[in-house]
Tab-separated table of C-alpha atoms in Angstrom:
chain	number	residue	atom	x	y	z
A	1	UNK	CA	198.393	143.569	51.386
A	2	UNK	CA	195.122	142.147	50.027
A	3	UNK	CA	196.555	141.317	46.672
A	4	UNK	CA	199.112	139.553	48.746
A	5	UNK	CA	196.610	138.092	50.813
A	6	UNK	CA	194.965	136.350	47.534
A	7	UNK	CA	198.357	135.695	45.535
A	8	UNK	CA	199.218	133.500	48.521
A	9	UNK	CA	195.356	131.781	48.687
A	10	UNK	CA	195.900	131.191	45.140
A	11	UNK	CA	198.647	129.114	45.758
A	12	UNK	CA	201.444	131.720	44.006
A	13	UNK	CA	203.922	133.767	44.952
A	14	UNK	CA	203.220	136.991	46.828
A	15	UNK	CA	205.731	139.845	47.099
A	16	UNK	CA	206.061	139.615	50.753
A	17	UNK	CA	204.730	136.700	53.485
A	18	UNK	CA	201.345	137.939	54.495
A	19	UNK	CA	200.148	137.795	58.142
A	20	UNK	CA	197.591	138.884	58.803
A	21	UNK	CA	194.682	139.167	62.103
A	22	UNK	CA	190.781	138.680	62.929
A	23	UNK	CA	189.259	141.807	63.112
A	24	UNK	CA	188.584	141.285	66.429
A	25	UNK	CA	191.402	140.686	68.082
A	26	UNK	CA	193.862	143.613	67.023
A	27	UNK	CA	193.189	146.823	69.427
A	28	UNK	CA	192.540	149.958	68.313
A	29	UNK	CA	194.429	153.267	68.458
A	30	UNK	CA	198.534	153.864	68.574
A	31	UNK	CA	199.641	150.228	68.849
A	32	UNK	CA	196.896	149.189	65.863
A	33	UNK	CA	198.817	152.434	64.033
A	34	UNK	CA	202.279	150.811	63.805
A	35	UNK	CA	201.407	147.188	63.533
A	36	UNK	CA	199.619	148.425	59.987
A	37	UNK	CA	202.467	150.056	59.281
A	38	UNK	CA	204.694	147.137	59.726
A	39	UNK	CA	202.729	145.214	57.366
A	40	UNK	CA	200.258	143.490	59.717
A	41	UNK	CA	197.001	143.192	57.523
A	42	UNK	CA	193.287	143.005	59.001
A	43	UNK	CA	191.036	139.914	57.708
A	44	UNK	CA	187.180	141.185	58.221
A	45	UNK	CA	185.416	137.930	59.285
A	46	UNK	CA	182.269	140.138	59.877
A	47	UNK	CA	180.517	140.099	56.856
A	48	UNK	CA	177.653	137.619	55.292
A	49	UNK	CA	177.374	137.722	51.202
A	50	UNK	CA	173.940	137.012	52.145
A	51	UNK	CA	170.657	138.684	54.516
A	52	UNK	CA	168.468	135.776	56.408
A	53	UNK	CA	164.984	136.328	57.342
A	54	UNK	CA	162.183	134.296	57.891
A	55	UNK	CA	158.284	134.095	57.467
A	56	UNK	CA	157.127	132.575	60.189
A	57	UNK	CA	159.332	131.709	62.663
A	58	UNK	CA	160.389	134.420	65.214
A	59	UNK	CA	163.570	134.842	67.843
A	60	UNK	CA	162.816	135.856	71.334
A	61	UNK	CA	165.662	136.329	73.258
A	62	UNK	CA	165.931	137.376	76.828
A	63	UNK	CA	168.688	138.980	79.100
A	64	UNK	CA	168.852	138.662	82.557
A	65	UNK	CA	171.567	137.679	85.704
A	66	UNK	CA	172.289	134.544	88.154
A	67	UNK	CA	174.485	135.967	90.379
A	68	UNK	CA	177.173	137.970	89.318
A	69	UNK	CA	176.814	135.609	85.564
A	70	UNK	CA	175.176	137.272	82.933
A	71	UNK	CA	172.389	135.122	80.856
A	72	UNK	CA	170.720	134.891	77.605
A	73	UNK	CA	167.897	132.989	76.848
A	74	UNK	CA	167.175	132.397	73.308
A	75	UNK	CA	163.514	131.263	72.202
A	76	UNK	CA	162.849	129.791	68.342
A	77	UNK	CA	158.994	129.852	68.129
A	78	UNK	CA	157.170	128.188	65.166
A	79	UNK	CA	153.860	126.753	64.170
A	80	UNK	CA	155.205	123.336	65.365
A	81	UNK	CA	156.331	124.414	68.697
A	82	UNK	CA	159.157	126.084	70.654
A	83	UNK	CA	162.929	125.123	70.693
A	84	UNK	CA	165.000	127.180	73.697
A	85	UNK	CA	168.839	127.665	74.943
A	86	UNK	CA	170.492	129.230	77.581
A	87	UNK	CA	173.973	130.834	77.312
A	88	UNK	CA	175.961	132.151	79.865
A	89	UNK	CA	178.375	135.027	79.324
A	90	UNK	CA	182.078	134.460	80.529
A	91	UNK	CA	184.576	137.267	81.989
A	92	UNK	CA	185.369	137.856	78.643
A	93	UNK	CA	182.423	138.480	76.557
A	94	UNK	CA	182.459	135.093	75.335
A	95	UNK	CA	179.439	132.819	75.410
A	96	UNK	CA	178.729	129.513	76.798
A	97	UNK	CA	175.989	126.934	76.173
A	98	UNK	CA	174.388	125.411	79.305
A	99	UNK	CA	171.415	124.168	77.345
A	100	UNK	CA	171.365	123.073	73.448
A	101	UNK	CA	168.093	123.730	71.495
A	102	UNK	CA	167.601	120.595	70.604
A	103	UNK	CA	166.543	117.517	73.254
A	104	UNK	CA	166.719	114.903	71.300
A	105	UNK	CA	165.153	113.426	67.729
A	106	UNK	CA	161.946	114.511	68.600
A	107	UNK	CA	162.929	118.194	68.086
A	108	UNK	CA	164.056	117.349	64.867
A	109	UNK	CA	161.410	118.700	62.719
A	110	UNK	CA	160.973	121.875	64.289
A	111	UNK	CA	164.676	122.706	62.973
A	112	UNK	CA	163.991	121.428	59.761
A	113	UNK	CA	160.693	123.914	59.900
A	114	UNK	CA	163.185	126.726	61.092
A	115	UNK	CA	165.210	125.922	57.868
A	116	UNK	CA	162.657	126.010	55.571
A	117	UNK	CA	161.105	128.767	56.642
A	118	UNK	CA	163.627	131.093	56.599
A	119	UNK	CA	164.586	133.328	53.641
A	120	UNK	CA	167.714	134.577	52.123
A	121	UNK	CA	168.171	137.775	49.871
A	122	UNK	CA	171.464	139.486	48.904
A	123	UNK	CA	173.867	141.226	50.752
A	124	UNK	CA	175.810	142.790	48.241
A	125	UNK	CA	176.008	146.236	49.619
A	126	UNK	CA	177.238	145.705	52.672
A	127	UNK	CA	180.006	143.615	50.730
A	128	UNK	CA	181.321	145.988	48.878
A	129	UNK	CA	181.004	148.764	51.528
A	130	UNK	CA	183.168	146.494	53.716
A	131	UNK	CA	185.564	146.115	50.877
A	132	UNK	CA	185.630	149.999	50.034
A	133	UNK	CA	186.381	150.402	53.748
A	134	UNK	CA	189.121	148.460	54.059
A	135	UNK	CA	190.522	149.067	50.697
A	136	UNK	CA	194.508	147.474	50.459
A	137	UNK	CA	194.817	147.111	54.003
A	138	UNK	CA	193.402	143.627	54.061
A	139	UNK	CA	190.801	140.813	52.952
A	140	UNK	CA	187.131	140.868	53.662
A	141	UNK	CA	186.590	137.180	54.526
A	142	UNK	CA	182.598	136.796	53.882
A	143	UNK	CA	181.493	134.537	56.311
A	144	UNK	CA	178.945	131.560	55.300
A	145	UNK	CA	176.913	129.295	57.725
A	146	UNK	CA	178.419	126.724	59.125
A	147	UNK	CA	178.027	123.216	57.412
A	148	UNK	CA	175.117	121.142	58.710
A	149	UNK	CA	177.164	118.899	60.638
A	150	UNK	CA	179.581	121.384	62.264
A	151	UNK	CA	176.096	123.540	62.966
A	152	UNK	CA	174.078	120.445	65.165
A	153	UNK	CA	177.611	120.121	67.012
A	154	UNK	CA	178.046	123.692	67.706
A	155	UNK	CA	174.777	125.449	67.938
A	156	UNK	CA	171.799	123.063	68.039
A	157	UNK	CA	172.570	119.854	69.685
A	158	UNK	CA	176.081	119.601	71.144
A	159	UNK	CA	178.552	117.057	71.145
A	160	UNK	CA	176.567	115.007	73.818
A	161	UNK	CA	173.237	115.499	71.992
A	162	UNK	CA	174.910	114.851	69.193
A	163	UNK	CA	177.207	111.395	70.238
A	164	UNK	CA	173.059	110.185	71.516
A	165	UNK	CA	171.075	111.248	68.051
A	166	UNK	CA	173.681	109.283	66.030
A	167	UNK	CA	173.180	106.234	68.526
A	168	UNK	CA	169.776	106.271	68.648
A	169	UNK	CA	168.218	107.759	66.057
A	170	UNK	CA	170.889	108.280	63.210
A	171	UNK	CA	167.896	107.932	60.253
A	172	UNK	CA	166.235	110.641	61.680
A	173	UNK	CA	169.827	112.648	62.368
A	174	UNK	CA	170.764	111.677	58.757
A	175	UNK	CA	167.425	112.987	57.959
A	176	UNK	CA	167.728	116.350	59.374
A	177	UNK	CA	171.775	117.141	57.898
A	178	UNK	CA	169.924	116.256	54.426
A	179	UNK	CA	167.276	119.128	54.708
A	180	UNK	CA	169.537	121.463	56.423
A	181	UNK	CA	172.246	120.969	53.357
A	182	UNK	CA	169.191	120.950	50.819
A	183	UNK	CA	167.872	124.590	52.820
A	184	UNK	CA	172.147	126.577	52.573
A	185	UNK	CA	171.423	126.199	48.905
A	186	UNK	CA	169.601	129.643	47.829
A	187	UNK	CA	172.167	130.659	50.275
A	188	UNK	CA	175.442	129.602	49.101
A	189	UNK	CA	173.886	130.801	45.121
A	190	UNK	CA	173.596	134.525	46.261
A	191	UNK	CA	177.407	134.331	48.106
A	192	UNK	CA	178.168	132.805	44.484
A	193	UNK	CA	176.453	135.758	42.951
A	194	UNK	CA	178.281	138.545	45.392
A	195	UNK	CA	181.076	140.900	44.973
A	196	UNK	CA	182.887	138.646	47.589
A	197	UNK	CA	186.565	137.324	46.393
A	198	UNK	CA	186.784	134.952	49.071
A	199	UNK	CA	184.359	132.636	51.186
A	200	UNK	CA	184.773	130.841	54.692
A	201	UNK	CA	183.196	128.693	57.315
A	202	UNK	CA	183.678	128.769	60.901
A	203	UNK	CA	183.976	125.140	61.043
A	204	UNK	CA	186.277	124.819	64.215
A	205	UNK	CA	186.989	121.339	63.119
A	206	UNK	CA	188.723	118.721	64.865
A	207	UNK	CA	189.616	115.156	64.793
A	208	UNK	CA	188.668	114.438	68.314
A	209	UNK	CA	184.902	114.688	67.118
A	210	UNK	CA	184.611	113.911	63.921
A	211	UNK	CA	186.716	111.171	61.931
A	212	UNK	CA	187.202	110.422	58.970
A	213	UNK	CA	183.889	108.329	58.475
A	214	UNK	CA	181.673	111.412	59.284
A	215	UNK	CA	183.423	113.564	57.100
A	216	UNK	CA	183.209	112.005	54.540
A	217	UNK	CA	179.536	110.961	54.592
A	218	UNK	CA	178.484	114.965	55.654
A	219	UNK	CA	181.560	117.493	55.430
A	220	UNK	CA	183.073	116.276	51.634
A	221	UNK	CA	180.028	116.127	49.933
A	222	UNK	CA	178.391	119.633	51.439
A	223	UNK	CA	181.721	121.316	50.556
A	224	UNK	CA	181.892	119.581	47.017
A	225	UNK	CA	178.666	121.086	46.095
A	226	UNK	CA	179.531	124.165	47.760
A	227	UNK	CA	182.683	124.743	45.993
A	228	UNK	CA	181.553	124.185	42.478
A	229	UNK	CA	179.346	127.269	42.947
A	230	UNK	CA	181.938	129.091	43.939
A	231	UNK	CA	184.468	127.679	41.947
A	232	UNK	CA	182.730	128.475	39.284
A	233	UNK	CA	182.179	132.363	39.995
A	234	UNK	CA	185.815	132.208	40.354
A	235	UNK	CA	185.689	132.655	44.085
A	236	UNK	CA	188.061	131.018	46.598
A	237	UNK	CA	186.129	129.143	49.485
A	238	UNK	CA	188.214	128.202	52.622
A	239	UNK	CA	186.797	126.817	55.912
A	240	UNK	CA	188.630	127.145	59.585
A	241	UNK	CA	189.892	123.695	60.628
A	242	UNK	CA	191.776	124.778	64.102
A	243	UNK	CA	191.731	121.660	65.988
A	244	UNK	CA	193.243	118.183	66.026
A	245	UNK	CA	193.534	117.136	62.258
A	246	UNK	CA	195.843	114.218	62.135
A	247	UNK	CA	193.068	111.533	61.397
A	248	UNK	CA	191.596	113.698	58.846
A	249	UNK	CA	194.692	114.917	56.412
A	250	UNK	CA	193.587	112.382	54.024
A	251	UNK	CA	189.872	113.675	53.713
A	252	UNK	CA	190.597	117.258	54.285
A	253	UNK	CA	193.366	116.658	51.098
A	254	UNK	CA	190.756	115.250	49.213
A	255	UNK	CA	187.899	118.139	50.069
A	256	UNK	CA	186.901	120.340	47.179
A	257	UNK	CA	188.727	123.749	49.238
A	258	UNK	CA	190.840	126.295	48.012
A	259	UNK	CA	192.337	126.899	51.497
A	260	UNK	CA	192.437	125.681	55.461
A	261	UNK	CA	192.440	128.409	57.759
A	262	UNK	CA	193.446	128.309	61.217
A	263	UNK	CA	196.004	125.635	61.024
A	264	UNK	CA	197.475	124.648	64.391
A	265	UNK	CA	200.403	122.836	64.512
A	266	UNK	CA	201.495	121.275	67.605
A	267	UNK	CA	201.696	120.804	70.598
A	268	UNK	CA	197.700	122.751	70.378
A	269	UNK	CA	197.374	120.674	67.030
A	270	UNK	CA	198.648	117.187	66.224
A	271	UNK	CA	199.384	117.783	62.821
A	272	UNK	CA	202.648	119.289	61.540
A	273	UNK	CA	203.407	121.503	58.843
A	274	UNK	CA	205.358	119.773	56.662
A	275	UNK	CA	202.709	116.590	56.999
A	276	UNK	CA	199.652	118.488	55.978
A	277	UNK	CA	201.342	120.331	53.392
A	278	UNK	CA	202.432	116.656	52.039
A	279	UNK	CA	198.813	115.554	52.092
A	280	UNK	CA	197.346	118.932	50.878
A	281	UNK	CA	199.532	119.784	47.925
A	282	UNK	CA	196.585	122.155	46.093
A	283	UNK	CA	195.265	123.693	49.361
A	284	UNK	CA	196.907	127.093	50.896
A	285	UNK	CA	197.176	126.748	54.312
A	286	UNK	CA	196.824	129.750	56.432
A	287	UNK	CA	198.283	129.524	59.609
A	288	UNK	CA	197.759	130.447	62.943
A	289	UNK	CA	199.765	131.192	65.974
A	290	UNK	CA	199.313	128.485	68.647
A	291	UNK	CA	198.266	130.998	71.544
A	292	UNK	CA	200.236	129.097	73.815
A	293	UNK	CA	203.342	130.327	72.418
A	294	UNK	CA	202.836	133.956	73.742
A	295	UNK	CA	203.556	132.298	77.613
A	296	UNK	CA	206.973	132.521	76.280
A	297	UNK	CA	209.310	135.674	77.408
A	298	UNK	CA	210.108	137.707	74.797
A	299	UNK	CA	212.748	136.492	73.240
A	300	UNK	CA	211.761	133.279	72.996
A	301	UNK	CA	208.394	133.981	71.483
A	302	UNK	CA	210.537	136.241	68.504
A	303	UNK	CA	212.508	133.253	67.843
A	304	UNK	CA	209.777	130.509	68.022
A	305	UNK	CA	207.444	132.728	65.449
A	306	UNK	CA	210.466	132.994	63.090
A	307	UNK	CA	211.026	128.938	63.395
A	308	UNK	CA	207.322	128.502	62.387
A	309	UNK	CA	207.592	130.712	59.633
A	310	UNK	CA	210.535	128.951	58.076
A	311	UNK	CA	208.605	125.864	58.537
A	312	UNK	CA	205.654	127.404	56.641
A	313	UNK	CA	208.030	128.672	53.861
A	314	UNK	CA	209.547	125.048	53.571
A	315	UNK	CA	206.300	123.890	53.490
A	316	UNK	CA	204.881	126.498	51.211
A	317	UNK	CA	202.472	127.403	53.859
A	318	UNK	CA	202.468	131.457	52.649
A	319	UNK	CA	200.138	133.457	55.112
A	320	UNK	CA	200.389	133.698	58.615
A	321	UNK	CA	197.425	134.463	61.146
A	322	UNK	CA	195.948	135.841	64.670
A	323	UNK	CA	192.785	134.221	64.624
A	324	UNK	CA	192.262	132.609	68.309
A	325	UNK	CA	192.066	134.426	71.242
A	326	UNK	CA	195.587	134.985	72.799
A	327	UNK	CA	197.546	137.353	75.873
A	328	UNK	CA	198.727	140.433	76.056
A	329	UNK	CA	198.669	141.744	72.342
A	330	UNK	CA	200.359	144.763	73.575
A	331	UNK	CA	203.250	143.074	74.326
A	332	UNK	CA	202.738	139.936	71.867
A	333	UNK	CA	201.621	141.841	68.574
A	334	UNK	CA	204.886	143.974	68.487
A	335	UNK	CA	207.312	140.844	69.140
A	336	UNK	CA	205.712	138.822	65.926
A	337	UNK	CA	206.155	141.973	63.902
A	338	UNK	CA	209.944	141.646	65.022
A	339	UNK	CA	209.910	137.828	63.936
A	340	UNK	CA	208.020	138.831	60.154
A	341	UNK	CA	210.157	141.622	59.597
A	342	UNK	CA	213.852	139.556	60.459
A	343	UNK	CA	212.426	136.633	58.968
A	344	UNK	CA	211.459	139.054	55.527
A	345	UNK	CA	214.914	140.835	55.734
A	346	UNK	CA	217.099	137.859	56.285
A	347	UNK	CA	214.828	136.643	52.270
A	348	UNK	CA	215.461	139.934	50.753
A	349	UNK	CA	219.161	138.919	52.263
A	350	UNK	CA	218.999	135.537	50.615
A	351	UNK	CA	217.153	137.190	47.506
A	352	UNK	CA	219.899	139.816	46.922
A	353	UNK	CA	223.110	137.251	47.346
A	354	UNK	CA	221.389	134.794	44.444
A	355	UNK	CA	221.026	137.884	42.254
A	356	UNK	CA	224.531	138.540	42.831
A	357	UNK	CA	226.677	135.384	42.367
A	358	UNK	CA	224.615	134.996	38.888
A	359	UNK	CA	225.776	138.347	37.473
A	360	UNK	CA	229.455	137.257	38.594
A	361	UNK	CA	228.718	133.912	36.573
């Protein structure tokens, strides 16, 4: 499965269609048994080709309830000052920012402080333990920071805090994504320098946010520079663009990476197959289930997975994913193994009849 899993990254032809699941998301024990045996394959997101510490910045971080809401308080603490957040904890597990570390501008340096200061060192153990562990059965994905950009709208300022800094202040915003970009670098050499085959960002991307005009000022140029390390270590370097990429197909064709994972399409994306495949000819594109498919009965959810993976076929969009949150595995996880394995019988089919009519000729 994991030489599958690369053939297909690679843009050639694997022996069967991989699909494949966040490590996360597929439960353990009997039903985890017999998916693996059906061919479902495990991508370990877990992993970073790299260790982070720093010299004189330290983390507080603080536990405590509001109600029946669980909540975690996170404090940065350098020579320049303090930076805080608060998170609440969903149902789920999940976490939710109430309160961004950065205010405004004026908390600007103390990030840039936090990214100088801190201190990378390899991780190359703990790669290749991971990949010794899972052996065949799937692809250890090593994850990699977010980009700048993606990491102010996600983790530091927010997409309000983020719409006001590039209002109000957007030399000292522009300021700030050049150190943090400047600061991945001894990073992004030691994931270079790993045993890691392949490389990804947890972008979460979408078109609703940011356009064309901010990608290509801060996303295209970090990835560029990213990729020719890794390019040239002969690693393949993917990011996960799940959201609404319509208004980007142009710039995320022209983006130095060797694969988009977490592909949408419709009606959770706005971007179909056959579109992005025309405007990303030398990208693989690895895509997911829309989780809104499993409200579906049964049936319906068997034959809408196998109509998305002809589309992906037509579209020579090769490997198939879990990687969103979605209901009921137990009862969703066995019906897409259904859909893979008609869809992979009805080839072999196809495959065998070819074969045939050209020994008769």
């Amino acid at each position: 499965m994991r030489q599958d899993i690369l053939a297909a990254l690679r843009r050639q032809s694997p022996r069967r269609l991989p699909w494949t699941i966040h490590h996360e998301l597929l439960p353990r024990g009997t039903l985890e048994r017999r998916l693996r045996g059906q061919g479902l394959a495990i991508v370990d997101k877990s992993v970073h080709p790299y260790r982070q510490g720093s010299g004189q910045v330290s983390v507080e971080e603080r536990r405590g309830w509001e109600g029946d809401h669980r909540l975690i308080l996170r404090t940065w603490h350098t020579p320049l000052g303090d930076l805080a957040s608060r998170l609440r904890e969903g149902p789920d597990g999940s976490l939710w920012t109430e309160r961004y570390p950065l205010a405004g501008a004026a908390d600007f340096r103390l990030l840039e402080y936090i990214a100088e200061d801190a201190e990378y060192r390899p991780n190359d153990e703990a790669v290749a333990a991971a990949q010794l562990a899972l052996g065949e059965d799937g692809l250890v994905l090593c994850r990699l920071m977010r980009s700048p950009l993606q990491r102010l709208l996600t983790e530091w300022l927010g997409l309000e805090g983020f719409s006001y800094a590039l209002a109000d202040a957007p030399r000292e915003l522009d300021r700030l994504l050049g150190r943090l970009a400047a600061c991945d670098q001894p990073a992004l050499r030691i994931a270079a320098a790993s045993p890691a085959e392949a490389v990804w960002s947890a972008e979460n991307l979408t078109g609703d946010v940011v356009g064309p005009e901010l990608f290509g000022r801060y996303l295209a140029p970090y990835y560029a520079e990213a990729a020719g390390r890794f390019r040239a270590a002969g690693k393949l370097y993917g990011a996960h663009f799940d959201g609404r990429l319509a208004c980007l197909k142009q710039a995320i064709g022209a983006a130095a990476l060797d694969f988009v994972e977490g592909f949408t399409p419709p009606p959770l994306g706005d971007l179909d197959i056959e579109k992005a495949r025309a405007a990303w000819p030398d990208k693989a594109i690895w895509l997911n289930i829309p989780g809104n498919l499993f409200l579906a009965d049964g049936r319906e959810v068997v034959r809408r997975v196998r109509e998305l993976l002809r589309q992906g076929k037509a579209a020579g969009a090769c490997l198939l994913t879990l990687t969103e949150e979605f209901p009921e595995p137990a009862r969703n996880l066995p019906l897409v193994a259904e859909a893979v394995e008609a869809e992979a019988a009805l080839g072999a089919e196809a495959a065998e009849g070819a074969e045939s009519r050209a020994g008769g000729a």
